[in-house]
Short mmCIF file of C-alpha atoms in Angstrom, two decimals:
data_model
loop_
_atom_site.label_atom_id
_atom_site.label_comp_id
_atom_site.label_asym_id
_atom_site.label_seq_id
_atom_site.Cartn_x
_atom_site.Cartn_y
_atom_site.Cartn_z
CA MET W 1048 102.73 119.11 86.61
CA SER W 1049 99.15 120.15 85.92
CA PRO W 1050 97.17 117.66 83.82
CA THR W 1051 95.21 119.47 81.10
CA ASP W 1052 93.00 116.64 79.82
CA ILE W 1053 91.84 113.21 80.84
CA HIS W 1054 94.86 111.56 79.24
CA ASP W 1055 97.44 113.69 81.04
CA ILE W 1056 97.85 111.52 84.12
CA ALA W 1057 100.92 111.37 86.37
CA VAL W 1058 102.27 107.84 86.71
CA VAL W 1059 104.29 107.16 89.87
CA THR W 1060 106.25 103.91 90.01
CA ALA W 1061 107.06 101.89 93.12
CA GLY W 1062 110.60 103.23 93.15
CA GLN W 1063 109.41 106.83 92.96
CA VAL W 1064 106.89 106.66 95.81
CA PRO W 1065 109.41 106.91 98.69
CA GLU W 1066 111.14 109.96 97.23
CA HIS W 1067 107.83 111.83 97.12
CA LEU W 1068 106.49 110.41 100.40
CA PRO W 1069 109.10 110.56 103.19
CA MET W 1070 107.88 108.86 106.36
CA THR W 1071 107.86 112.05 108.39
CA ARG W 1072 105.66 113.78 105.79
CA ALA W 1073 103.31 110.81 105.66
CA VAL W 1074 102.86 110.89 109.45
CA ALA W 1075 102.37 114.66 109.44
CA ALA W 1076 99.81 114.50 106.60
CA LEU W 1077 97.72 111.88 108.40
CA GLU W 1078 97.81 113.90 111.61
CA GLN W 1079 96.87 117.11 109.83
CA ALA W 1080 93.95 115.45 108.05
CA LEU W 1081 92.52 114.27 111.36
CA GLN W 1082 93.17 117.65 112.98
CA ASP W 1083 91.33 119.28 110.06
CA GLY W 1084 88.24 117.21 110.76
CA LEU W 1085 88.52 114.13 108.57
CA ASP W 1086 86.12 111.62 110.11
CA PRO W 1087 87.22 107.98 109.69
CA ALA W 1088 83.74 106.88 110.76
CA ALA W 1089 82.33 108.53 107.63
CA ALA W 1090 84.96 107.01 105.36
CA LEU W 1091 83.90 104.73 102.53
CA PRO W 1092 84.32 101.04 103.48
CA ARG W 1093 86.62 98.61 101.71
CA SER W 1094 85.05 95.89 99.61
CA SER W 1095 86.26 92.57 98.26
CA VAL W 1096 85.21 91.25 94.87
CA PRO W 1097 85.81 87.53 94.30
CA LEU W 1098 87.68 86.40 91.20
CA GLU W 1099 88.44 82.95 89.86
CA LYS W 1100 92.05 83.05 91.09
CA GLY W 1101 91.70 85.44 94.01
CA SER W 1102 89.95 88.74 94.58
CA PHE W 1103 89.93 92.48 94.03
CA LEU W 1104 90.28 94.58 97.19
CA LEU W 1105 88.80 98.04 96.63
CA MET W 1106 89.56 100.88 99.04
CA PRO W 1107 87.93 104.21 98.12
CA GLY W 1108 88.30 107.59 99.82
CA GLU W 1109 87.32 111.25 99.44
CA HIS W 1110 88.71 114.28 101.32
CA GLY W 1111 90.27 117.69 100.83
CA GLY W 1112 89.44 118.21 97.17
CA TYR W 1113 90.52 114.73 96.09
CA ALA W 1114 88.88 111.35 95.61
CA GLY W 1115 90.60 108.07 94.98
CA VAL W 1116 90.54 104.33 95.08
CA LYS W 1117 93.18 101.71 95.70
CA VAL W 1118 92.61 98.56 93.68
CA LEU W 1119 94.61 95.60 94.93
CA THR W 1120 94.60 92.06 93.64
CA VAL W 1121 94.94 89.25 96.14
CA ALA W 1122 96.20 86.08 94.46
CA PRO W 1123 96.95 83.33 97.04
CA GLY W 1124 98.45 81.07 94.36
CA ASN W 1125 101.14 83.56 93.43
CA SER W 1126 103.48 82.36 96.16
CA ARG W 1127 103.96 79.13 94.19
CA ARG W 1128 104.94 81.19 91.16
CA GLY W 1129 107.40 83.39 93.00
CA LEU W 1130 105.09 86.38 92.52
CA PRO W 1131 103.66 88.82 95.10
CA LYS W 1132 100.38 87.76 96.66
CA ILE W 1133 99.16 91.37 96.68
CA GLN W 1134 99.60 93.81 93.79
CA GLY W 1135 97.78 96.93 92.64
CA ASN W 1136 97.58 100.66 92.13
CA PHE W 1137 96.02 103.78 93.58
CA MET W 1138 94.06 106.08 91.27
CA LEU W 1139 93.75 109.73 92.35
CA PHE W 1140 90.97 112.02 91.04
CA ASP W 1141 89.94 115.64 91.37
CA ALA W 1142 86.92 115.55 93.69
CA ASP W 1143 84.95 118.25 91.83
CA THR W 1144 85.28 116.99 88.27
CA LEU W 1145 86.37 113.38 88.99
CA ARG W 1146 89.13 113.90 86.43
CA PRO W 1147 91.93 111.33 86.81
CA LEU W 1148 95.10 112.95 88.13
CA ALA W 1149 97.57 110.22 89.02
CA LEU W 1150 98.22 106.51 89.00
CA ILE W 1151 100.42 105.50 91.94
CA GLU W 1152 101.88 102.05 92.53
CA GLY W 1153 99.71 100.66 95.33
CA THR W 1154 101.94 98.32 97.28
CA ALA W 1155 104.66 100.97 97.63
CA LEU W 1156 102.07 103.46 98.84
CA THR W 1157 100.74 100.91 101.36
CA ALA W 1158 104.26 100.10 102.53
CA ILE W 1159 104.58 103.69 103.79
CA ARG W 1160 101.05 104.69 104.76
CA THR W 1161 100.45 101.68 107.02
CA PRO W 1162 103.48 102.22 109.29
CA ALA W 1163 102.85 105.97 109.15
CA VAL W 1164 99.44 105.36 110.78
CA SER W 1165 101.13 103.21 113.42
CA ALA W 1166 103.79 105.87 114.02
CA LEU W 1167 101.10 108.51 114.44
CA ALA W 1168 99.51 106.45 117.21
CA VAL W 1169 102.90 105.73 118.79
CA ASP W 1170 103.80 109.42 118.74
CA HIS W 1171 100.69 110.22 120.77
CA LEU W 1172 100.86 107.22 123.12
CA ALA W 1173 104.52 106.44 123.86
CA PRO W 1174 106.38 108.42 126.52
CA ALA W 1175 108.96 110.80 125.06
CA GLY W 1176 111.86 108.69 126.28
CA SER W 1177 110.66 105.43 124.71
CA ALA W 1178 113.72 104.01 122.99
CA ALA W 1179 113.53 100.18 122.99
CA LEU W 1180 111.55 98.74 120.08
CA LEU W 1181 110.58 95.09 119.66
CA VAL W 1182 109.28 94.11 116.23
CA PHE W 1183 107.58 90.85 115.34
CA GLY W 1184 108.10 89.99 111.67
CA THR W 1185 110.85 90.28 109.07
CA GLY W 1186 108.91 91.36 105.99
CA PRO W 1187 108.52 94.76 104.30
CA GLN W 1188 105.99 96.01 106.85
CA ALA W 1189 108.29 95.09 109.73
CA LEU W 1190 111.13 97.04 108.10
CA HIS W 1191 108.98 100.08 107.41
CA HIS W 1192 107.57 99.98 110.94
CA VAL W 1193 111.10 100.21 112.34
CA ARG W 1194 111.71 103.21 110.11
CA ALA W 1195 108.36 104.75 111.05
CA VAL W 1196 108.85 104.39 114.81
CA ALA W 1197 112.38 105.75 114.40
CA ALA W 1198 110.85 108.81 112.74
CA VAL W 1199 108.93 109.70 115.92
CA ARG W 1200 111.17 108.32 118.69
CA ALA W 1201 114.95 108.21 119.13
CA LEU W 1202 115.47 104.45 119.22
CA THR W 1203 118.47 103.00 121.02
CA THR W 1204 117.73 99.30 120.45
CA VAL W 1205 115.66 97.23 118.03
CA THR W 1206 114.93 93.61 118.91
CA VAL W 1207 113.55 91.37 116.16
CA VAL W 1208 111.46 88.23 116.53
CA GLY W 1209 111.02 86.28 113.30
CA ARG W 1210 109.86 82.83 112.29
CA THR W 1211 113.32 81.53 111.35
CA GLU W 1212 116.84 82.31 112.47
CA THR W 1213 117.92 82.82 108.87
CA SER W 1214 115.31 85.44 108.03
CA THR W 1215 115.71 87.13 111.39
CA ASP W 1216 119.49 87.37 111.16
CA ALA W 1217 119.26 88.79 107.63
CA PHE W 1218 116.73 91.35 108.84
CA VAL W 1219 118.93 92.31 111.79
CA ASP W 1220 121.91 92.72 109.48
CA GLY W 1221 119.87 95.05 107.29
CA LEU W 1222 118.85 97.16 110.28
CA ARG W 1223 122.45 97.39 111.44
CA ALA W 1224 123.43 98.59 107.97
CA GLU W 1225 120.88 101.40 108.43
CA GLY W 1226 122.53 102.36 111.72
CA HIS W 1227 120.28 100.64 114.26
CA ASP W 1228 121.54 98.74 117.28
CA ALA W 1229 119.61 95.60 116.34
CA ARG W 1230 119.61 92.02 117.63
CA ARG W 1231 117.63 88.80 117.37
CA GLY W 1232 115.26 88.17 120.27
CA THR W 1233 112.40 86.01 121.51
CA ALA W 1234 108.77 86.63 122.43
CA ALA W 1235 109.80 86.90 126.09
CA ASP W 1236 111.64 90.13 125.23
CA VAL W 1237 108.33 92.00 125.25
CA ALA W 1238 108.99 92.39 128.98
CA GLY W 1239 111.73 94.91 128.30
CA ALA W 1240 110.26 96.79 125.34
CA ASP W 1241 108.94 100.33 125.34
CA ILE W 1242 107.22 99.88 121.97
CA ILE W 1243 106.09 96.60 120.37
CA THR W 1244 105.01 96.35 116.74
CA CYS W 1245 103.33 93.22 115.38
CA CYS W 1246 103.80 92.97 111.61
CA THR W 1247 103.04 89.34 110.82
CA SER W 1248 100.56 87.03 109.13
CA ALA W 1249 99.97 85.23 112.44
CA ARG W 1250 96.46 84.07 113.25
CA GLU W 1251 97.18 83.31 116.91
CA PRO W 1252 98.79 85.48 119.64
CA LEU W 1253 102.52 86.05 119.29
CA PHE W 1254 103.39 86.57 122.96
CA ASP W 1255 102.15 86.47 126.54
CA GLY W 1256 100.37 89.76 127.14
CA SER W 1257 100.95 89.57 130.89
CA LEU W 1258 104.66 90.24 130.27
CA VAL W 1259 104.13 93.65 128.66
CA ARG W 1260 104.99 96.61 130.87
CA ASP W 1261 102.24 98.97 131.99
CA ASP W 1262 103.96 101.92 130.30
CA ALA W 1263 104.49 100.14 126.97
CA VAL W 1264 102.74 100.72 123.64
CA VAL W 1265 101.73 97.81 121.42
CA VAL W 1266 100.73 98.10 117.76
CA ALA W 1267 99.16 95.25 115.78
CA MET W 1268 98.60 95.65 112.03
CA GLY W 1269 99.04 92.17 110.59
CA SER W 1270 95.48 91.45 109.47
CA HIS W 1271 92.05 92.88 108.74
CA GLU W 1272 90.27 89.56 109.29
CA PRO W 1273 87.80 88.99 112.13
CA ASP W 1274 89.20 85.55 112.98
CA ALA W 1275 92.91 86.41 113.06
CA ARG W 1276 94.84 88.12 115.85
CA GLU W 1277 98.39 88.85 116.95
CA VAL W 1278 97.76 89.63 120.63
CA ASP W 1279 96.03 87.69 123.39
CA ASP W 1280 93.07 88.38 125.66
CA GLU W 1281 95.42 89.22 128.53
CA LEU W 1282 96.94 92.17 126.70
CA VAL W 1283 93.57 93.41 125.45
CA ALA W 1284 92.07 93.20 128.94
CA ARG W 1285 94.97 95.13 130.50
CA SER W 1286 95.20 97.82 127.82
CA THR W 1287 93.60 101.06 126.82
CA VAL W 1288 92.62 100.09 123.27
CA TYR W 1289 92.64 102.42 120.28
CA VAL W 1290 91.37 101.72 116.76
CA GLU W 1291 91.08 103.76 113.58
CA ASP W 1292 87.28 103.59 113.68
CA VAL W 1293 85.10 101.57 116.03
CA ALA W 1294 82.62 100.30 113.43
CA THR W 1295 85.45 99.21 111.13
CA ALA W 1296 87.27 97.48 113.97
CA LEU W 1297 84.12 95.59 114.94
CA ARG W 1298 83.90 94.28 111.37
CA GLU W 1299 87.55 93.55 110.64
CA ALA W 1300 89.86 93.61 113.67
CA GLY W 1301 90.21 90.08 115.01
CA ASP W 1302 92.36 91.25 117.92
CA VAL W 1303 89.38 93.30 119.10
CA ILE W 1304 86.52 91.06 117.94
CA ILE W 1305 87.92 87.94 119.59
CA GLY W 1306 88.69 89.89 122.75
CA ILE W 1307 85.06 91.04 122.90
CA GLU W 1308 83.81 87.50 122.29
CA HIS W 1309 85.97 86.26 125.16
CA GLY W 1310 84.90 89.04 127.52
CA ALA W 1311 88.34 90.69 127.67
CA ILE W 1312 86.93 94.04 126.55
CA ALA W 1313 83.62 95.62 125.56
CA ALA W 1314 82.90 97.54 122.38
CA GLU W 1315 82.25 100.69 124.39
CA ASP W 1316 85.80 100.52 125.75
CA LEU W 1317 87.34 101.18 122.33
CA HIS W 1318 88.82 104.61 121.62
CA GLU W 1319 89.40 106.16 118.21
CA LEU W 1320 92.58 107.46 116.61
CA ALA W 1321 90.99 110.79 115.68
CA ASP W 1322 90.12 111.51 119.32
CA LEU W 1323 93.64 110.52 120.33
CA VAL W 1324 95.13 112.98 117.84
CA ARG W 1325 92.76 115.82 118.68
CA SER W 1326 92.42 115.41 122.45
CA GLY W 1327 95.39 113.34 123.58
CA PRO W 1328 95.57 109.93 125.25
CA ARG W 1329 93.11 108.68 127.85
CA PRO W 1330 94.42 108.12 131.38
CA ARG W 1331 95.65 104.54 131.72
CA THR W 1332 97.09 102.17 134.27
CA GLY W 1333 98.22 99.50 131.81
CA PRO W 1334 99.65 99.30 128.30
CA ALA W 1335 98.26 101.21 125.33
CA PHE W 1336 97.23 99.02 122.40
CA PHE W 1337 96.59 100.33 118.89
CA LYS W 1338 94.94 97.95 116.43
CA SER W 1339 95.09 99.02 112.78
CA VAL W 1340 93.32 97.37 109.84
CA GLY W 1341 94.04 100.01 107.19
CA MET W 1342 91.43 102.31 105.65
CA GLY W 1343 91.00 104.02 102.30
CA TRP W 1344 91.24 107.54 103.72
CA GLN W 1345 94.84 106.82 104.69
CA ASP W 1346 95.75 105.93 101.10
CA LEU W 1347 94.04 109.07 99.85
CA VAL W 1348 95.81 111.38 102.31
CA THR W 1349 99.24 109.98 101.52
CA ALA W 1350 98.57 109.79 97.76
CA ARG W 1351 97.76 113.50 97.90
CA VAL W 1352 101.22 114.14 99.36
CA VAL W 1353 102.80 112.23 96.47
CA TYR W 1354 100.78 114.09 93.84
CA GLU W 1355 101.31 117.56 95.29
CA ASP W 1356 105.03 116.88 95.69
CA LEU W 1357 105.15 116.00 91.98
CA ASP W 1358 103.44 119.30 91.27
CA ARG W 1359 106.03 121.24 93.30
CA THR W 1360 108.90 119.33 91.68
CA ASP W 1361 107.70 120.19 88.19
CA ASP W 1362 107.18 123.91 88.92
#
């Protein structure tokens, strides 16, 4: 599939995204981009444009011969209508000519690229034998994070902490149908987890950070707002903390910003994902904590995988 004019654009639906973007390939593509020198600190920042009923969220990126932008709409009132709060698409362009190449359903792309970033961090931080996962949340990101962690570690148990017994039990049943040894748990179960993923809309800490083992890895990806967090000062103070990009984290990552405000950590103590991938983890005596807010370069890298897979399929 090689577009020949501006109107010859590949359109990839939500249902098609997973077949062209397996989790393992998404993780590998993100790692390779960082190994090849992609600098998240130089990435274009996201911007929000207010609308009467919500906002546009614009996430541009440029790397490796491609440019692109994810345009999401955020409509808080949609929950009352039974519609998704967040919808949108990713537009991929040739970087030299800026010719449009593909239109990819944006929420499906995000559903894979976000946990793929988390899995990349987990793969570099978690000991090889890490097998017990605890996930907070029962939504799409929680499900994809289980799948993403399972792509880089051989999980033996998955414990789920949700807001209601009904949603948690349904989520556990779904995981069991996929072959996982899953069960419902509580926040206290962080004490026995090798890997903890926080995939919620919480604005206050989900668990007591003092309970987390020194050899555990914690991932928090639930928000990109400076006044919202999923982990407490205790965990931040005990942990070696990694972020996608320090400047971005200091603007958007409430888990980090609030920790700095409370004196649990200093900005100079933050470490970046690119350094982790290229040089390996820093020595640590406590947990490792990765805080992700999502960046446009991640959409671009994974959208490229989708587009180039389409090209191979059509050859």
